[in-house]
Amino acid sequence: MKKSTAVVAVVAALVLAYGGASWYIGKQAQTKVTQAVEEANQKLITVLGPDFSGEDLKISILEYQRGIFSSDVKYSLQLRDADGEAIELLLQDDLQHGPFPWGALASGTLKPLLAYSQSKLIPTETLKPWFDSAKGEPMQVRTSIGLGGEGVSDWRFAPVDLAKDDVRISFSGADLNMNFAGNWEEGTADGGFALLDIKDDTGQLLIRDVVLESNAKRNDENVLQSESKASVGLVQVSGSELADVELGKLEVALSSEQQGDIIDGDLRYTFGSVKASGMDLGTIGLRVSATGLDAKVLGELAALLEQSDPEEVGMGTEASGALAAKFVELFKTAPSISIDPLSWRNDKGESRLILNVDLKDGSAQEAEIAELAYLDKANLDVMISRDMFLRLFSQAQGGEGGDAEAMESFGGMLFDQYTARLHGAGLVAQESGDIAIKISYTDGNIDLNGQTMPVEEFIQRAMMAAM
């Protein structure tokens, strides 16, 4: 056999071997992609929170045409806008099979991969203004998936500057970078954008300097630990019927631990500055935490709430019965919920609220007040600063200079009057002129500012004070 013939034979054998390997890896990639879409839809409600359901956001595979070296995949992203109208976005994916996809090699990645994906939006009439403004691709996604399922995904959103009818939108563009492990649960993500400005004849929404970070990993006890952070430099809303609002230095932090379906979570909000119609209202902080929540049941409850018509959720209706049953199911894991604290501070003082609630499975118990069968313990601690209230009252009344002093004096009279009324009913205590409320519940009794009484007596006192 001539040497040239032998070389051709070897090259042909290598091509056939690589083609077979690429075809097999492409088949494995299809399995991974299908699995990832199914898992993503199952977890969306848990990740996005109780305000979302499967009807708000869903990913589907419309077409999957697998070849030897690459596959063409078409995805559908279905979501609802703020008015509940359905929106569908279509994405085209050029999925190149491993072990050495050409696109990955061209970008400098030399290690073997399961697949290399390049996705982009498919132009539609709805998206035409975005395509026109971007003068090209408005969104591009590049994803590398390793042989073990681990990978990297980079999302790029093009800047937008468009006007339609009386609406004008300016967007700086955004980046989102993700690294994920082979189990598609662990990983990190970061991204953000500099500007989103939406204006029309009635008002404006302005958002500046958004930064996002998140990471998730499983510890040695197989507990999934997640942390997410977001910071926003400025949010301005003008044209509202109530007031123009400006929020500065907004920070949100969410941490959670999940083992099986049981999840513990901690959510914190910090508003570095709050202004309404030019009034400086100070700073606000909120921390909400929960332990022992069943994530699956919580997602099902969120879906029920989303589907329920508020006008039909009345006592004795089928809708209210379904919701009540789902709440009972949620309480079976004896979750605890706390607000610790909700704080509001201005230049004159600080007011705080702390609430801790321990729930229990009360489905087999009887109580004169049915809802109390599911309440194990509860504590409420409230402190309202008199000086802080007077400043807010004066601002709300538009007081300036001498008028501010008059408004604060009038506000002080009202504050003292209602405080005396509540104090006479035994509902509040006074500490240096401020209002203090301490309420705890256990074993069917209420401790109100150090005085123990049955729940019924507490309800009577509260009703008398409200009359």
XYZ file of C-alpha atoms in Angstrom:
467
model
C 0.000 0.000 0.000
C 1.337 3.418 -0.933
C 2.095 5.803 1.891
C -0.394 8.335 0.495
C -3.146 5.720 0.511
C -2.321 4.812 4.093
C -2.445 8.453 5.151
C -5.832 8.937 3.480
C -7.115 5.807 5.202
C -5.926 7.022 8.582
C -7.479 10.476 8.044
C -10.751 8.875 6.926
C -10.764 6.641 9.982
C -10.139 9.624 12.235
C -12.933 11.611 10.585
C -15.329 8.692 10.963
C -14.283 8.181 14.584
C -14.670 11.886 15.358
C -18.027 11.964 13.574
C -19.223 9.023 15.646
C -17.984 10.622 18.852
C -19.588 13.941 17.915
C -22.906 12.233 17.082
C -22.876 10.392 20.438
C -21.959 13.534 22.384
C -24.694 15.412 20.509
C -27.182 12.817 21.723
C -25.935 13.276 25.302
C -26.180 17.056 24.886
C -29.831 16.775 23.813
C -30.587 14.757 26.942
C -28.839 17.381 29.094
C -30.640 20.299 27.431
C -34.066 18.658 27.751
C -33.388 17.832 31.403
C -32.194 21.380 32.105
C -35.371 22.917 30.616
C -37.604 20.613 32.660
C -35.704 21.340 35.886
C -35.694 25.085 35.179
C -39.492 25.183 34.858
C -39.883 23.212 38.089
C -37.640 25.587 40.032
C -38.735 28.927 38.586
C -41.496 29.523 41.145
C -39.189 28.730 44.066
C -36.432 30.979 42.708
C -38.647 33.921 41.695
C -40.804 33.856 44.827
C -44.499 33.680 45.737
C -45.492 36.486 43.342
C -44.722 34.252 40.355
C -46.266 31.066 38.992
C -45.728 28.734 36.067
C -48.068 30.920 34.014
C -45.777 33.935 34.414
C -42.615 32.407 33.000
C -42.090 29.144 31.126
C -39.389 27.767 28.835
C -40.203 25.241 26.104
C -38.297 23.460 23.339
C -40.212 23.972 20.080
C -37.797 22.192 17.741
C -34.680 20.057 18.168
C -33.006 18.984 14.927
C -29.896 16.965 15.803
C -27.159 16.469 13.247
C -23.769 14.783 13.453
C -21.632 17.801 14.335
C -24.289 20.312 15.413
C -27.969 20.747 16.244
C -30.491 23.478 15.555
C -32.714 24.177 18.570
C -35.602 26.614 18.845
C -36.815 27.691 22.289
C -39.950 29.512 23.378
C -39.882 31.824 26.402
C -43.450 32.555 27.487
C -44.134 35.258 30.059
C -46.745 37.777 31.143
C -46.369 41.531 31.351
C -47.542 43.765 34.214
C -51.082 43.783 32.746
C -51.255 39.992 32.552
C -50.903 39.887 28.759
C -49.023 36.903 27.327
C -45.697 37.530 25.566
C -43.679 34.924 23.655
C -40.001 35.306 22.790
C -38.350 32.864 20.365
C -34.662 31.944 20.539
C -32.571 30.152 17.913
C -29.655 28.068 19.195
C -26.719 26.896 17.081
C -25.588 24.009 19.296
C -22.206 22.613 18.235
C -21.344 19.129 19.493
C -18.123 18.204 21.266
C -15.568 17.039 21.921
C -14.000 20.032 20.119
C -16.696 22.415 18.828
C -15.340 24.836 16.229
C -16.932 27.869 17.873
C -15.212 27.085 21.169
C -11.855 26.551 19.471
C -12.247 29.865 17.636
C -12.882 31.625 20.966
C -9.738 30.114 22.501
C -11.235 27.168 24.427
C -9.076 24.080 23.808
C -10.409 21.620 26.377
C -12.969 18.933 25.370
C -16.616 20.008 25.695
C -20.020 18.375 25.581
C -21.379 21.285 23.538
C -20.889 24.928 22.603
C -24.046 26.996 22.214
C -24.623 30.329 20.455
C -28.175 31.594 20.952
C -29.956 34.666 19.677
C -33.451 36.098 19.526
C -35.602 35.430 16.477
C -36.991 38.690 15.009
C -40.750 39.142 15.473
C -43.078 42.086 15.019
C -43.032 42.659 18.772
C -39.222 42.752 18.876
C -38.707 44.715 15.649
C -38.162 48.089 17.448
C -35.483 46.464 19.624
C -33.716 44.962 16.610
C -33.877 48.283 14.775
C -32.487 50.189 17.768
C -29.672 47.677 18.356
C -28.738 47.766 14.650
C -28.007 44.058 14.913
C -28.514 41.348 17.475
C -30.217 42.757 20.612
C -29.276 39.697 22.676
C -26.527 37.099 22.338
C -25.848 34.110 24.567
C -22.736 31.950 24.427
C -22.592 28.803 26.563
C -19.869 26.174 26.946
C -20.866 22.864 28.564
C -18.131 20.525 29.780
C -18.207 16.747 29.510
C -19.278 16.559 33.158
C -22.151 19.017 32.660
C -20.289 22.012 34.151
C -20.085 25.159 32.103
C -20.001 28.895 31.502
C -22.744 31.088 30.024
C -22.337 34.724 28.992
C -25.358 36.893 28.120
C -25.032 40.233 26.324
C -27.931 42.661 25.879
C -27.388 45.503 23.409
C -28.084 49.148 24.271
C -31.522 50.434 23.332
C -32.755 53.908 22.480
C -36.189 53.861 20.917
C -39.456 55.766 20.850
C -42.912 54.479 20.005
C -46.084 56.550 20.255
C -45.562 58.610 23.434
C -43.128 56.166 25.090
C -39.336 56.533 24.976
C -36.963 53.852 26.314
C -33.235 54.261 26.903
C -31.254 51.229 28.060
C -27.498 51.057 28.540
C -27.268 47.381 27.701
C -26.463 44.662 30.223
C -24.086 41.779 30.886
C -24.754 38.567 32.793
C -22.078 35.933 33.396
C -22.767 32.499 34.880
C -20.630 29.553 35.931
C -22.459 26.348 36.806
C -21.505 22.916 38.097
C -22.411 19.573 36.602
C -25.537 19.219 38.728
C -26.941 22.520 37.313
C -27.616 23.679 40.905
C -24.253 24.960 42.090
C -22.533 27.926 40.541
C -22.007 31.665 40.507
C -23.463 34.574 38.552
C -22.798 38.292 38.254
C -23.953 41.095 36.031
C -25.813 44.360 35.867
C -26.548 47.472 33.857
C -25.945 51.212 34.153
C -29.227 52.780 33.021
C -32.888 52.081 32.290
C -35.013 55.148 31.551
C -38.672 54.859 30.512
C -40.686 58.028 29.840
C -44.149 58.843 28.590
C -46.546 61.772 28.813
C -47.618 60.801 32.335
C -44.276 60.205 34.038
C -40.889 58.537 34.189
C -39.164 55.461 35.608
C -35.411 55.851 36.009
C -33.089 53.112 37.325
C -29.316 53.548 37.609
C -26.299 51.405 38.463
C -27.701 47.905 39.012
C -25.240 45.222 40.176
C -26.214 41.555 40.647
C -24.309 38.703 42.327
C -25.256 35.177 43.342
C -23.687 31.855 44.252
C -24.970 28.428 45.220
C -23.216 25.299 46.484
C -23.901 22.108 48.406
C -22.065 21.535 51.681
C -20.809 18.251 53.107
C -24.296 17.504 54.478
C -25.858 17.890 51.005
C -27.554 21.162 51.936
C -27.893 23.612 49.033
C -26.669 27.007 50.252
C -27.499 30.047 48.128
C -26.687 33.738 48.408
C -27.880 36.527 46.123
C -27.195 40.252 46.298
C -28.441 43.204 44.306
C -27.635 46.878 44.608
C -29.308 49.795 42.832
C -27.818 53.259 42.884
C -31.047 55.129 42.187
C -34.733 54.527 41.454
C -36.945 57.484 40.507
C -40.672 57.255 39.806
C -42.424 60.444 38.755
C -45.975 61.100 37.614
C -47.564 58.882 40.266
C -50.994 59.919 41.510
C -49.737 59.733 45.097
C -46.238 61.243 44.994
C -42.977 61.329 43.078
C -40.654 58.801 44.727
C -36.871 58.583 44.827
C -35.001 55.649 46.365
C -31.235 55.826 46.741
C -28.637 53.180 47.596
C -31.087 50.283 47.522
C -29.600 46.926 48.561
C -31.258 43.503 48.591
C -29.670 40.339 49.995
C -31.210 36.867 49.968
C -29.646 33.791 51.554
C -31.158 30.334 51.853
C -30.431 26.744 52.750
C -32.430 23.919 51.192
C -32.378 20.207 51.958
C -34.919 18.258 49.970
C -38.074 20.371 49.828
C -37.422 22.149 53.149
C -35.948 25.620 52.883
C -34.732 28.262 55.349
C -34.391 31.790 54.022
C -33.307 35.272 55.026
C -34.230 38.369 52.995
C -32.932 41.877 53.698
C -33.833 45.227 52.163
C -31.977 48.475 52.801
C -33.151 51.818 51.411
C -30.270 54.220 51.978
C -32.490 57.211 51.256
C -36.214 57.610 50.669
C -37.760 60.772 49.254
C -41.373 61.516 48.329
C -42.308 64.709 46.473
C -38.992 66.202 47.542
C -39.392 65.321 51.232
C -36.480 63.459 52.814
C -38.140 60.594 54.694
C -34.905 59.042 55.956
C -33.789 55.421 55.648
C -35.706 52.151 55.843
C -34.440 48.644 56.597
C -36.324 45.361 56.539
C -35.239 41.812 57.364
C -37.625 38.886 56.836
C -36.595 35.322 57.612
C -38.275 31.925 57.647
C -37.294 28.399 58.645
C -38.864 25.046 57.895
C -40.828 26.082 54.799
C -41.819 23.415 52.283
C -40.648 24.947 48.977
C -42.867 22.684 46.879
C -46.024 23.522 48.836
C -45.068 27.213 48.878
C -44.805 27.153 45.075
C -48.200 25.453 44.782
C -49.707 28.033 47.133
C -48.222 30.855 45.029
C -49.777 29.329 41.909
C -53.190 29.117 43.620
C -52.985 32.740 44.731
C -52.037 33.781 41.204
C -55.000 31.937 39.692
C -57.528 33.079 42.301
C -59.939 35.938 41.647
C -59.919 38.181 44.777
C -63.677 38.703 44.413
C -64.283 34.943 44.547
C -62.056 34.239 47.555
C -64.684 34.682 50.242
C -65.706 32.674 53.262
C -67.137 29.297 52.282
C -66.239 29.500 48.582
C -64.441 26.723 46.713
C -61.476 29.010 46.085
C -61.107 29.919 49.762
C -61.358 26.243 50.710
C -58.536 25.311 48.342
C -56.335 28.105 49.686
C -57.088 27.174 53.299
C -56.185 23.529 52.599
C -52.875 24.574 51.059
C -52.049 26.798 54.054
C -52.789 23.848 56.362
C -50.395 21.727 54.298
C -47.739 24.446 54.544
C -48.029 24.527 58.348
C -47.356 20.766 58.675
C -43.610 21.388 58.762
C -44.051 23.840 61.694
C -42.352 26.796 59.996
C -41.225 29.949 61.794
C -41.444 33.433 60.271
C -39.923 36.636 61.579
C -39.560 40.316 60.778
C -36.480 41.335 62.719
C -36.491 44.228 62.329
C -38.486 46.673 60.240
C -36.774 49.969 61.006
C -37.431 53.511 59.831
C -35.061 56.325 60.764
C -34.921 60.042 60.046
C -32.841 62.873 61.505
C -35.076 63.029 64.611
C -35.369 59.405 65.671
C -35.990 55.768 64.811
C -39.053 53.519 64.986
C -38.813 49.718 64.943
C -40.999 46.649 64.678
C -39.970 43.073 65.515
C -42.322 40.128 64.926
C -41.635 36.419 65.499
C -44.242 33.746 64.726
C -43.889 29.985 65.312
C -46.531 27.949 63.488
C -47.550 24.324 63.963
C -49.662 21.566 62.469
C -53.004 22.236 64.139
C -55.195 20.199 61.795
C -56.008 17.679 64.563
C -56.649 20.315 67.253
C -59.706 22.329 68.172
C -59.725 25.955 69.266
C -62.434 28.539 69.931
C -60.693 30.726 67.363
C -59.891 28.226 64.614
C -56.829 30.038 63.305
C -55.115 29.841 66.710
C -54.903 26.057 66.381
C -52.010 26.642 63.978
C -50.230 29.254 66.109
C -47.663 27.932 68.568
C -45.998 31.137 69.774
C -45.795 34.758 68.682
C -44.008 37.898 69.854
C -44.519 41.492 68.712
C -42.301 44.362 69.839
C -43.027 47.870 68.504
C -41.426 51.206 69.358
C -42.622 54.450 67.713
C -40.461 57.528 68.189
C -42.465 60.642 69.052
C -39.834 63.029 67.645
C -39.628 61.042 64.409
C -43.421 61.125 64.037
C -43.548 64.876 64.555
C -40.969 65.480 61.805
C -42.864 63.219 59.366
C -46.184 64.845 60.257
C -44.776 68.315 59.662
C -43.301 67.253 56.299
C -46.576 65.646 55.200
C -48.448 68.878 56.011
C -45.940 70.950 54.045
C -44.643 72.845 57.036
C -41.536 75.024 56.561
C -39.812 77.473 58.896
C -42.295 78.753 61.481
C -45.047 76.685 59.926
C -42.960 73.560 60.584
C -42.890 74.348 64.310
C -46.654 74.912 64.314
C -47.253 71.659 62.452
C -44.983 69.753 64.842
C -46.848 71.244 67.807
C -50.187 70.191 66.321
C -48.801 66.744 65.501
C -47.533 66.395 69.071
C -51.015 67.120 70.399
C -52.547 64.422 68.184
C -49.798 61.936 69.065
C -50.227 62.482 72.799
C -54.012 62.282 72.527
C -54.047 58.915 70.780
C -51.216 57.596 72.960
C -53.231 58.421 76.089
C -56.249 56.654 74.606
C -54.278 53.499 73.821
C -52.514 53.650 77.175
C -55.853 53.887 78.959
C -56.937 50.661 77.230
C -53.696 49.025 78.340
C -52.545 48.505 74.749
C -49.365 50.569 74.897
C -46.689 51.624 77.341
C -44.831 54.934 77.257
C -41.053 55.277 77.350
C -39.803 58.898 77.453
C -42.769 60.016 75.356
C -42.361 57.257 72.759
C -44.898 54.481 72.219
C -43.871 50.942 73.199
C -45.931 47.825 72.542
C -44.901 44.330 73.647
C -47.275 41.458 72.938
C -46.590 37.740 73.219
C -48.847 34.724 72.681
C -48.384 31.245 74.115
C -50.666 28.491 75.397
C -53.818 30.397 74.454
C -52.960 33.504 76.452
C -51.730 36.992 75.599
C -49.059 38.870 77.531
C -49.662 42.557 76.831
C -46.926 44.832 78.166
C -46.405 42.508 81.131
C -50.102 41.797 81.822
C -51.451 38.293 81.069
C -54.986 37.884 79.709
C -57.105 35.561 77.539
C -57.142 36.216 73.795
C -60.809 37.252 73.974
C -60.053 40.019 76.473
C -57.258 41.351 74.292
C -59.592 41.470 71.294
C -62.202 43.356 73.355
C -59.625 45.945 74.466
C -58.396 46.459 70.903
C -61.975 46.901 69.614
C -62.824 49.410 72.348
C -59.711 51.458 71.578
C -60.607 51.517 67.884
C -64.135 52.812 68.487
